[in-house]
Amino acid sequence: MSETRPPPALPVIEQAEIIALTQQWATETRSGQGDFLGLEASCGMGKTWLAREVIDGLNQTGGTGIYLPCRGGLLRPYDAVSLLVRRLLDIFPYADLNAQQEAVKQKLAQYRLGELTGDVLRLLGLPSGDSPGGADVDLLDHDPASTFVLSGDFALPDIVIRILESYCGHEHGLLPLAIAFDDIDQAGTLTPQVCVDLLKRITEIPVFVLATFLPGMPDRRLTVFSGKTARIAPLNRESLTAMVRGILRPRLPSDGLIDLLWQATGANPLHIRMALQYLMSQDMLRHDEADRVALMTEAVLPGLHEIIESELGKLTGTHCQVLQIAAILGDGFRMGAMRALLADGGPVFEDELFESLSALVDGGWLCSYQRGRRTTYHFANRAVYDGVYRMILPEQKKALHRLAGDYYAVPGTGRRVRTDIALGHYRKSGDLNQALDVIWMELREAQSAGNRARMAELFRLGASIAALDPDLSLHRARMAEGLGDMYAAAGDFSAAASAYRDLAPADMPPMLRGKLGLALLGVSPGRAQAVLQGVSESCSPETHPDLHWRAIAGQCWALALSGDTYRGLRVCRDSLAAMRHTSGLGESRTLLRAVLGMILYYAAESDEEQQEAHTHLESARAGWGARGDEAGIVLMNQVLIGTDKERITAAWLQYLLGPLLTRH
């Protein structure tokens, strides 16, 4: 192919055509250039079936197809990527761990990617030999960002792309290759990033990429598919009939049964399957005179959600309880989390729980992936999950979400704290205080690690959670102040002002409002003056002395920067006069003498004005010298040697705001 194909001519394509088209495009990747297609459809329309058909068809005809189930990506962000790397390196997941480790080393050496060995071993959950006892904490229980960097110099998406390039460049280069990201909209952040990075290189890497997702495409990064997306058409009557025949085989359906399913299901494959199960379980089917499967007289078929609820009502108490907790935990849960929530009601025996989960898998309610301790469970489809979740009583939901939050907020053997997951459960439980406690804990860890990007993310998340309850406005203000202080300490006053302003509650505490005004000095002197004037007037020198006088000093300089030199001088002189008969304000006097001298120095038009400016600047320098304030002395020296006003503004802002900041 000389160029990637244009979008399909029809926005809605039937399943058989999609299968033929995608398998053809996958085969054509042998020419050296890749291609891609997005499949959009609502729940039950057959996205997963189609993705599997494309992959299975390619594998059966000598190519390589890799199916990646992405649901559960919030709980298991690395699973899909780990599976992709395993397939590309041909690592059998159930072999002896040492054998897997050796296979990884050999394959990466063959690909001349030996520098990636340690990171790939961690990704696959294999011992690297760097940890005591040879047991590493793998990434499969870690909570990543899409730019998470491993021990080497490469982010995970980079590692995957390099392995894929090497795979295509070696013995597999002449074989068609396809990768299906199924339900990619329900993945975490990492898998979509890998997919997007791959599509950016699609003209260089001979791989066909198929991605399925629900309408709406919530992840903005995935808009790369918007130009090449096909919508899966409902089954036509012929396909519906063939599907029903396959389910009822060896019996044939009557025309009346086909008519009912055609009219009542919207030709949705999931609805059709569940409708037939419902009709059978309710004894609403019979054999007619031609021995075809027909409807009982006056049979009425309920909607999909009603059918699901009806089938749920037939489950035993234990199975129903397990399924409800599964809905609380969400796709991708493991037995450990399930056991923890069940244990709140009494002892849980692992064998019994495994039998219950196996029965739900066999019954079509759940699906399982992998084996042993890494076995993960997913709902068979979104409609079943929605039906189960709706059946849980509101108070029971809150209690279970609280337990789930507690489970993910506390580390366990071989399990890390899952902050974002815990927060999601606490929010759904209504326990916002507990959610904020988790954020503060994570913030302390991020601060200790020097991870400023993670800190910024957590401050914003904490502010958004606190904003949900007016009683948590103090927490919201602390989050806004923490983020703003972090930016201000780094000299990014524009970002600091935005954080103070955008994240804080409307009734901003005085200190936070003062910091906002000072940060605005370097961004918008006019706005800074208005804010700082309000702070100085509302905060008396008796209750907030340091903030009061710093706000006035900032206000005076803001007036001068805005061109109102006269008013800046007047406010400064009036404030100094008000201090005349008050003791214990030596430091504040020095502050105001300094700004008075600064305003005069940069506005002076005569030798007399210049001399007055020098007098105040020298007085301030002497005052700071007596206190051993090196920063104040340096600032005055910078003014006296004629440093430009912009640099002096930044230094003055740092001097006024610095002592007020919390340190990160």
Coordinates of N, CA and C in Angstrom, one line a residue, residues 273-393:
R273 N -29.5 -13.3 22.0 CA -29.1 -14.5 22.8 C -29.8 -14.5 24.2
M274 N -29.9 -13.4 24.8 CA -30.5 -13.4 26.2 C -32.0 -13.6 26.1
A275 N -32.6 -13.1 25.0 CA -34.0 -13.2 24.8 C -34.4 -14.7 24.6
L276 N -33.6 -15.4 23.8 CA -33.8 -16.9 23.7 C -33.7 -17.6 25.0
Q277 N -32.6 -17.2 25.8 CA -32.4 -17.9 27.1 C -33.6 -17.6 28.0
Y278 N -34.1 -16.4 27.9 CA -35.3 -16.0 28.7 C -36.5 -16.8 28.3
L279 N -36.8 -16.9 27.0 CA -38.0 -17.6 26.5 C -37.9 -19.1 26.9
M280 N -36.7 -19.7 26.9 CA -36.5 -21.1 27.3 C -36.7 -21.3 28.7
S281 N -36.2 -20.4 29.6 CA -36.3 -20.5 31.0 C -37.7 -20.3 31.5
Q282 N -38.5 -19.5 30.8 CA -39.9 -19.3 31.1 C -40.8 -20.2 30.5
D283 N -40.3 -21.3 29.8 CA -41.2 -22.3 29.2 C -42.2 -21.6 28.2
M284 N -41.7 -20.6 27.5 CA -42.5 -19.9 26.5 C -42.3 -20.3 25.1
L285 N -41.5 -21.4 24.9 CA -41.3 -22.0 23.6 C -41.9 -23.4 23.5
R286 N -42.3 -23.7 22.3 CA -43.0 -25.1 22.0 C -42.5 -25.5 20.7
H287 N -42.9 -26.7 20.3 CA -42.6 -27.3 19.0 C -43.9 -27.2 18.2
D288 N -43.9 -26.7 17.0 CA -45.1 -26.6 16.2 C -45.2 -27.9 15.4
E289 N -46.2 -27.9 14.6 CA -46.5 -29.1 13.8 C -45.4 -29.5 12.9
A290 N -44.6 -28.6 12.5 CA -43.4 -28.9 11.6 C -42.2 -29.2 12.4
D291 N -42.3 -29.3 13.7 CA -41.2 -29.6 14.7 C -40.2 -28.4 14.7
R292 N -40.7 -27.2 14.5 CA -39.9 -26.1 14.6 C -40.1 -25.4 16.0
V293 N -39.1 -24.7 16.4 CA -39.3 -24.0 17.7 C -40.1 -22.8 17.5
A294 N -41.3 -22.8 18.2 CA -42.2 -21.7 18.1 C -42.6 -21.1 19.4
L295 N -43.3 -20.0 19.4 CA -43.7 -19.3 20.6 C -45.0 -19.9 21.1
M296 N -45.1 -19.8 22.5 CA -46.4 -20.1 23.1 C -47.4 -19.0 22.8
T297 N -48.6 -19.2 22.9 CA -49.6 -18.2 22.6 C -49.4 -17.0 23.5
E298 N -49.5 -15.8 22.9 CA -49.4 -14.5 23.6 C -48.1 -14.4 24.4
A299 N -47.0 -14.9 23.9 CA -45.7 -14.7 24.5 C -45.3 -13.2 24.4
V300 N -44.8 -12.6 25.5 CA -44.4 -11.2 25.5 C -42.9 -11.2 25.8
L301 N -42.1 -10.5 25.1 CA -40.7 -10.5 25.3 C -40.3 -9.1 26.0
P302 N -39.7 -9.1 27.2 CA -39.3 -7.9 27.8 C -38.1 -7.3 27.2
G303 N -37.7 -6.1 27.7 CA -36.5 -5.5 27.2 C -35.2 -6.2 27.8
L304 N -34.1 -5.8 27.2 CA -32.8 -6.4 27.6 C -32.6 -6.3 29.1
H305 N -32.7 -5.1 29.7 CA -32.4 -4.9 31.1 C -33.4 -5.7 32.0
E306 N -34.6 -5.8 31.6 CA -35.6 -6.6 32.3 C -35.2 -8.1 32.3
I307 N -34.8 -8.5 31.1 CA -34.3 -9.9 31.0 C -33.2 -10.2 31.9
I308 N -32.2 -9.3 31.9 CA -31.0 -9.5 32.8 C -31.4 -9.6 34.3
E309 N -32.3 -8.7 34.7 CA -32.7 -8.7 36.1 C -33.5 -10.0 36.4
S310 N -34.3 -10.4 35.5 CA -35.0 -11.7 35.7 C -34.0 -12.9 35.9
E311 N -33.0 -12.9 35.0 CA -32.0 -14.0 35.1 C -31.2 -13.9 36.4
L312 N -30.9 -12.7 36.8 CA -30.2 -12.5 38.1 C -31.0 -13.0 39.3
G313 N -32.3 -12.8 39.2 CA -33.1 -13.3 40.3 C -33.1 -14.8 40.5
K314 N -32.6 -15.5 39.6 CA -32.6 -17.0 39.7 C -31.3 -17.5 40.3
L315 N -30.3 -16.6 40.5 CA -29.0 -17.0 41.0 C -29.2 -17.4 42.5
T316 N -28.3 -18.3 43.0 CA -28.3 -18.6 44.4 C -27.8 -17.4 45.2
G317 N -28.1 -17.4 46.5 CA -27.6 -16.3 47.4 C -26.2 -16.0 47.3
T318 N -25.3 -17.0 47.3 CA -23.9 -16.8 47.3 C -23.4 -16.3 46.0
H319 N -23.9 -16.9 44.9 CA -23.5 -16.4 43.5 C -24.0 -15.0 43.3
C320 N -25.2 -14.6 43.8 CA -25.7 -13.3 43.6 C -24.8 -12.3 44.4
Q321 N -24.4 -12.7 45.7 CA -23.6 -11.8 46.5 C -22.2 -11.6 45.8
V322 N -21.6 -12.7 45.3 CA -20.3 -12.5 44.6 C -20.5 -11.7 43.4
L323 N -21.5 -11.8 42.7 CA -21.7 -11.0 41.4 C -21.9 -9.5 41.8
Q324 N -22.6 -9.2 42.9 CA -22.8 -7.9 43.3 C -21.5 -7.2 43.7
I325 N -20.7 -8.0 44.5 CA -19.4 -7.4 44.9 C -18.5 -7.2 43.6
A326 N -18.6 -8.1 42.7 CA -17.9 -8.0 41.4 C -18.3 -6.7 40.7
A327 N -19.5 -6.3 40.8 CA -20.0 -5.0 40.2 C -19.4 -3.8 40.9
I328 N -19.2 -4.0 42.2 CA -18.6 -2.9 43.0 C -17.2 -2.7 42.6
L329 N -16.5 -3.9 42.5 CA -15.0 -3.8 42.2 C -14.7 -3.4 40.8
G330 N -15.6 -3.8 39.9 CA -15.4 -3.5 38.5 C -14.6 -4.5 37.7
D331 N -14.5 -4.4 36.4 CA -13.8 -5.3 35.6 C -12.3 -5.3 36.0
G332 N -11.7 -6.5 36.0 CA -10.3 -6.6 36.3 C -10.0 -7.0 37.7
F333 N -11.0 -7.3 38.5 CA -10.7 -7.6 39.9 C -10.1 -9.0 40.1
R334 N -9.5 -9.2 41.2 CA -8.9 -10.5 41.5 C -9.5 -11.1 42.8
M335 N -9.2 -12.3 43.0 CA -9.8 -13.0 44.2 C -9.5 -12.3 45.5
G336 N -8.3 -11.7 45.6 CA -7.9 -11.1 46.9 C -8.9 -10.0 47.3
A337 N -9.3 -9.1 46.3 CA -10.2 -8.0 46.6 C -11.6 -8.6 46.9
M338 N -12.0 -9.6 46.1 CA -13.3 -10.2 46.4 C -13.4 -10.8 47.8
R339 N -12.3 -11.5 48.1 CA -12.3 -12.1 49.4 C -12.3 -11.1 50.6
A340 N -11.6 -10.0 50.4 CA -11.6 -8.9 51.4 C -13.0 -8.4 51.6
L341 N -13.7 -8.1 50.6 CA -15.1 -7.6 50.8 C -16.0 -8.6 51.3
L342 N -15.9 -9.8 50.9 CA -16.8 -10.9 51.4 C -16.5 -11.2 52.9
A343 N -15.2 -11.0 53.3 CA -14.8 -11.3 54.7 C -15.5 -10.4 55.7
D344 N -16.0 -9.3 55.3 CA -16.7 -8.4 56.2 C -17.9 -9.0 56.8
G345 N -18.4 -10.0 56.1 CA -19.6 -10.7 56.6 C -19.3 -12.1 57.2
G346 N -18.0 -12.4 57.4 CA -17.6 -13.7 58.0 C -16.5 -14.3 57.3
P347 N -16.1 -15.5 57.7 CA -14.9 -16.2 57.1 C -15.2 -16.6 55.7
V348 N -14.2 -16.5 54.8 CA -14.4 -16.8 53.4 C -13.4 -17.9 53.1
F349 N -13.9 -19.0 52.5 CA -13.0 -20.1 52.2 C -12.7 -20.0 50.7
E350 N -11.4 -20.0 50.4 CA -10.9 -19.7 49.0 C -11.5 -20.7 48.0
D351 N -11.6 -22.0 48.4 CA -12.1 -23.0 47.5 C -13.6 -22.7 47.1
E352 N -14.3 -22.3 48.1 CA -15.8 -22.0 47.9 C -15.9 -20.8 47.0
L353 N -15.1 -19.8 47.2 CA -15.1 -18.6 46.4 C -14.7 -18.9 45.0
F354 N -13.7 -19.7 44.8 CA -13.3 -20.1 43.5 C -14.4 -20.8 42.7
E355 N -15.1 -21.7 43.4 CA -16.2 -22.5 42.8 C -17.3 -21.5 42.4
S356 N -17.6 -20.5 43.2 CA -18.6 -19.6 42.9 C -18.3 -18.8 41.7
L357 N -17.0 -18.3 41.6 CA -16.6 -17.5 40.5 C -16.6 -18.4 39.2
S358 N -16.1 -19.6 39.4 CA -16.1 -20.5 38.2 C -17.5 -20.8 37.7
A359 N -18.5 -20.9 38.6 CA -19.9 -21.1 38.2 C -20.4 -19.9 37.5
L360 N -20.0 -18.7 37.9 CA -20.5 -17.5 37.2 C -19.8 -17.3 35.9
V361 N -18.6 -17.8 35.7 CA -17.9 -17.8 34.4 C -18.6 -18.8 33.5
D362 N -18.9 -20.0 34.0 CA -19.6 -21.0 33.2 C -21.0 -20.6 32.8
G363 N -21.6 -19.8 33.7 CA -23.0 -19.3 33.4 C -23.1 -18.1 32.5
G364 N -21.9 -17.6 32.0 CA -21.9 -16.5 31.1 C -22.0 -15.2 31.7
W365 N -21.9 -15.1 33.1 CA -22.0 -13.8 33.7 C -20.6 -13.1 33.7
L366 N -19.6 -13.9 34.0 CA -18.2 -13.3 34.0 C -17.3 -14.0 33.0
C367 N -16.1 -13.4 32.8 CA -15.0 -14.0 32.0 C -13.8 -14.0 32.9
S368 N -12.9 -14.9 32.7 CA -11.6 -14.9 33.4 C -10.5 -14.9 32.5
Y369 N -9.4 -14.2 32.9 CA -8.2 -14.2 32.1 C -7.0 -14.6 33.0
Q370 N -6.0 -15.2 32.4 CA -4.8 -15.7 33.1 C -5.1 -16.8 34.1
R371 N -4.1 -17.2 34.8 CA -4.2 -18.2 35.8 C -3.6 -17.9 37.1
G372 N -3.9 -18.7 38.1 CA -3.2 -18.6 39.4 C -3.5 -17.2 40.0
R373 N -2.5 -16.7 40.7 CA -2.7 -15.5 41.5 C -3.0 -14.3 40.6
R374 N -2.7 -14.4 39.3 CA -3.0 -13.3 38.4 C -4.3 -13.4 37.6
T375 N -5.1 -14.4 38.0 CA -6.4 -14.5 37.3 C -7.2 -13.2 37.6
T376 N -7.7 -12.7 36.5 CA -8.6 -11.5 36.7 C -10.0 -11.8 36.1
Y377 N -11.0 -11.2 36.6 CA -12.4 -11.5 36.3 C -13.0 -10.2 35.7
H378 N -13.8 -10.4 34.7 CA -14.5 -9.3 34.0 C -15.9 -9.7 33.8
F379 N -16.8 -8.7 33.7 CA -18.2 -9.0 33.3 C -18.2 -9.4 31.8
A380 N -19.1 -10.3 31.5 CA -19.2 -10.8 30.1 C -19.5 -9.6 29.1
N381 N -20.2 -8.6 29.6 CA -20.5 -7.4 28.8 C -21.0 -6.3 29.7
R382 N -21.0 -5.1 29.1 CA -21.4 -3.9 29.9 C -22.9 -4.0 30.4
A383 N -23.7 -4.6 29.6 CA -25.1 -4.6 29.9 C -25.4 -5.4 31.2
V384 N -24.6 -6.6 31.3 CA -24.8 -7.4 32.5 C -24.3 -6.6 33.7
Y385 N -23.1 -6.0 33.6 CA -22.6 -5.2 34.7 C -23.6 -4.1 35.1
D386 N -24.2 -3.4 34.2 CA -25.1 -2.3 34.5 C -26.3 -2.9 35.3
G387 N -26.8 -4.1 34.8 CA -28.0 -4.7 35.4 C -27.7 -5.1 36.8
V388 N -26.5 -5.7 37.1 CA -26.1 -6.1 38.4 C -26.0 -4.9 39.3
Y389 N -25.3 -3.9 38.9 CA -25.0 -2.8 39.7 C -26.3 -2.0 40.1
R390 N -27.3 -2.0 39.2 CA -28.5 -1.3 39.5 C -29.3 -2.1 40.6
M391 N -29.1 -3.4 40.7 CA -29.9 -4.1 41.7 C -29.4 -4.0 43.1
I392 N -28.2 -3.4 43.3 CA -27.6 -3.3 44.6 C -28.3 -2.1 45.3
L393 N -28.8 -2.3 46.5 CA -29.5 -1.2 47.3 C -28.5 0.0 47.5

